[in-house]
Coordinates of C-alpha atoms in Angstrom, one line a residue:
X1 CA 0.0 -0.2 0.1
X2 CA 2.9 2.5 0.6
X3 CA 4.7 1.4 -2.4
X4 CA 1.6 2.4 -4.5
X5 CA 1.6 5.6 -2.6
X6 CA 5.2 6.4 -2.9
X7 CA 4.6 5.1 -6.6
X8 CA 2.0 7.5 -7.6
X9 CA 3.2 10.3 -5.7
X10 CA 6.8 10.7 -7.8
X11 CA 4.1 9.6 -10.7
X12 CA 2.1 12.5 -10.4
X13 CA 5.4 15.3 -9.6
X14 CA 6.9 13.1 -12.9
X15 CA 4.4 14.4 -15.1
X16 CA 3.6 18.0 -13.5
X17 CA 6.9 18.4 -14.0
X18 CA 7.6 17.3 -17.8
X19 CA 4.7 19.4 -18.2
X20 CA 5.9 22.5 -16.8
X21 CA 9.0 21.6 -18.9
X22 CA 7.6 21.2 -22.1
X23 CA 5.9 24.3 -22.4
X24 CA 8.8 27.1 -23.5
X25 CA 8.9 30.6 -22.1
X26 CA 8.7 32.7 -24.9
X27 CA 11.2 35.6 -24.2
X28 CA 10.9 36.8 -27.6
X29 CA 7.1 37.7 -27.2
X30 CA 7.1 39.2 -23.8
X31 CA 10.3 41.7 -23.7
X32 CA 8.1 43.0 -27.1
X33 CA 5.4 43.1 -25.3
X34 CA 7.8 44.9 -22.4
X35 CA 8.9 47.0 -24.7
X36 CA 5.7 48.2 -26.1
X37 CA 4.1 49.0 -22.6
X38 CA 7.2 50.5 -21.4
X39 CA 7.1 53.0 -24.6
X40 CA 2.7 53.3 -23.8
X41 CA 3.8 54.8 -20.4
X42 CA 6.9 57.1 -21.7
X43 CA 4.0 58.5 -23.5
X44 CA 1.7 58.9 -21.0
X45 CA 4.0 60.1 -18.7
X46 CA 5.1 63.2 -21.5
X47 CA 1.3 63.9 -21.7
X48 CA 0.9 64.2 -17.9
X49 CA 4.0 66.1 -17.6
X50 CA 3.0 68.2 -20.5
X51 CA -0.7 68.6 -18.2
X52 CA 0.7 69.7 -15.3
X53 CA 3.4 72.4 -16.6
X54 CA 0.1 73.6 -18.5
X55 CA -1.4 74.0 -15.3
X56 CA 1.2 75.4 -13.5
X57 CA 1.9 78.2 -16.3
X58 CA -2.0 78.6 -15.5
X59 CA -2.3 78.6 -12.4
X60 CA -2.7 82.5 -11.2
X61 CA -2.3 81.3 -7.2
X62 CA 0.3 78.8 -7.8
X63 CA -1.6 76.0 -7.0
X64 CA 0.0 73.5 -8.9
X65 CA 3.6 74.9 -8.4
X66 CA 4.3 72.1 -6.0
X67 CA 5.4 68.9 -6.2
X68 CA 3.3 67.8 -3.9
X69 CA 0.6 70.0 -3.5
X70 CA -1.8 70.9 -0.2
X71 CA -4.6 71.1 -2.0
X72 CA -6.1 70.6 -5.6
X73 CA -7.4 73.1 -7.3
X74 CA -11.1 71.7 -9.0
X75 CA -11.8 74.8 -10.9
X76 CA -11.5 72.8 -14.2
X77 CA -14.0 70.4 -13.4

């Protein structure tokens, strides 16, 4: 009985190891996807930087001047 249980555990471990080893990690696909995601994030960061700079320049009371403003002006909303 113990031998059968041990053999079952060994076979399950072996089969699961073969199954995961048979699926190669597609480095090229993930690398391309990662590059596209980073480019999109950079574009979004540029857009947000321009938006914040525009708000800082347009704000009469320098509400957006500080990096971490203590209050947020909701006049635009």
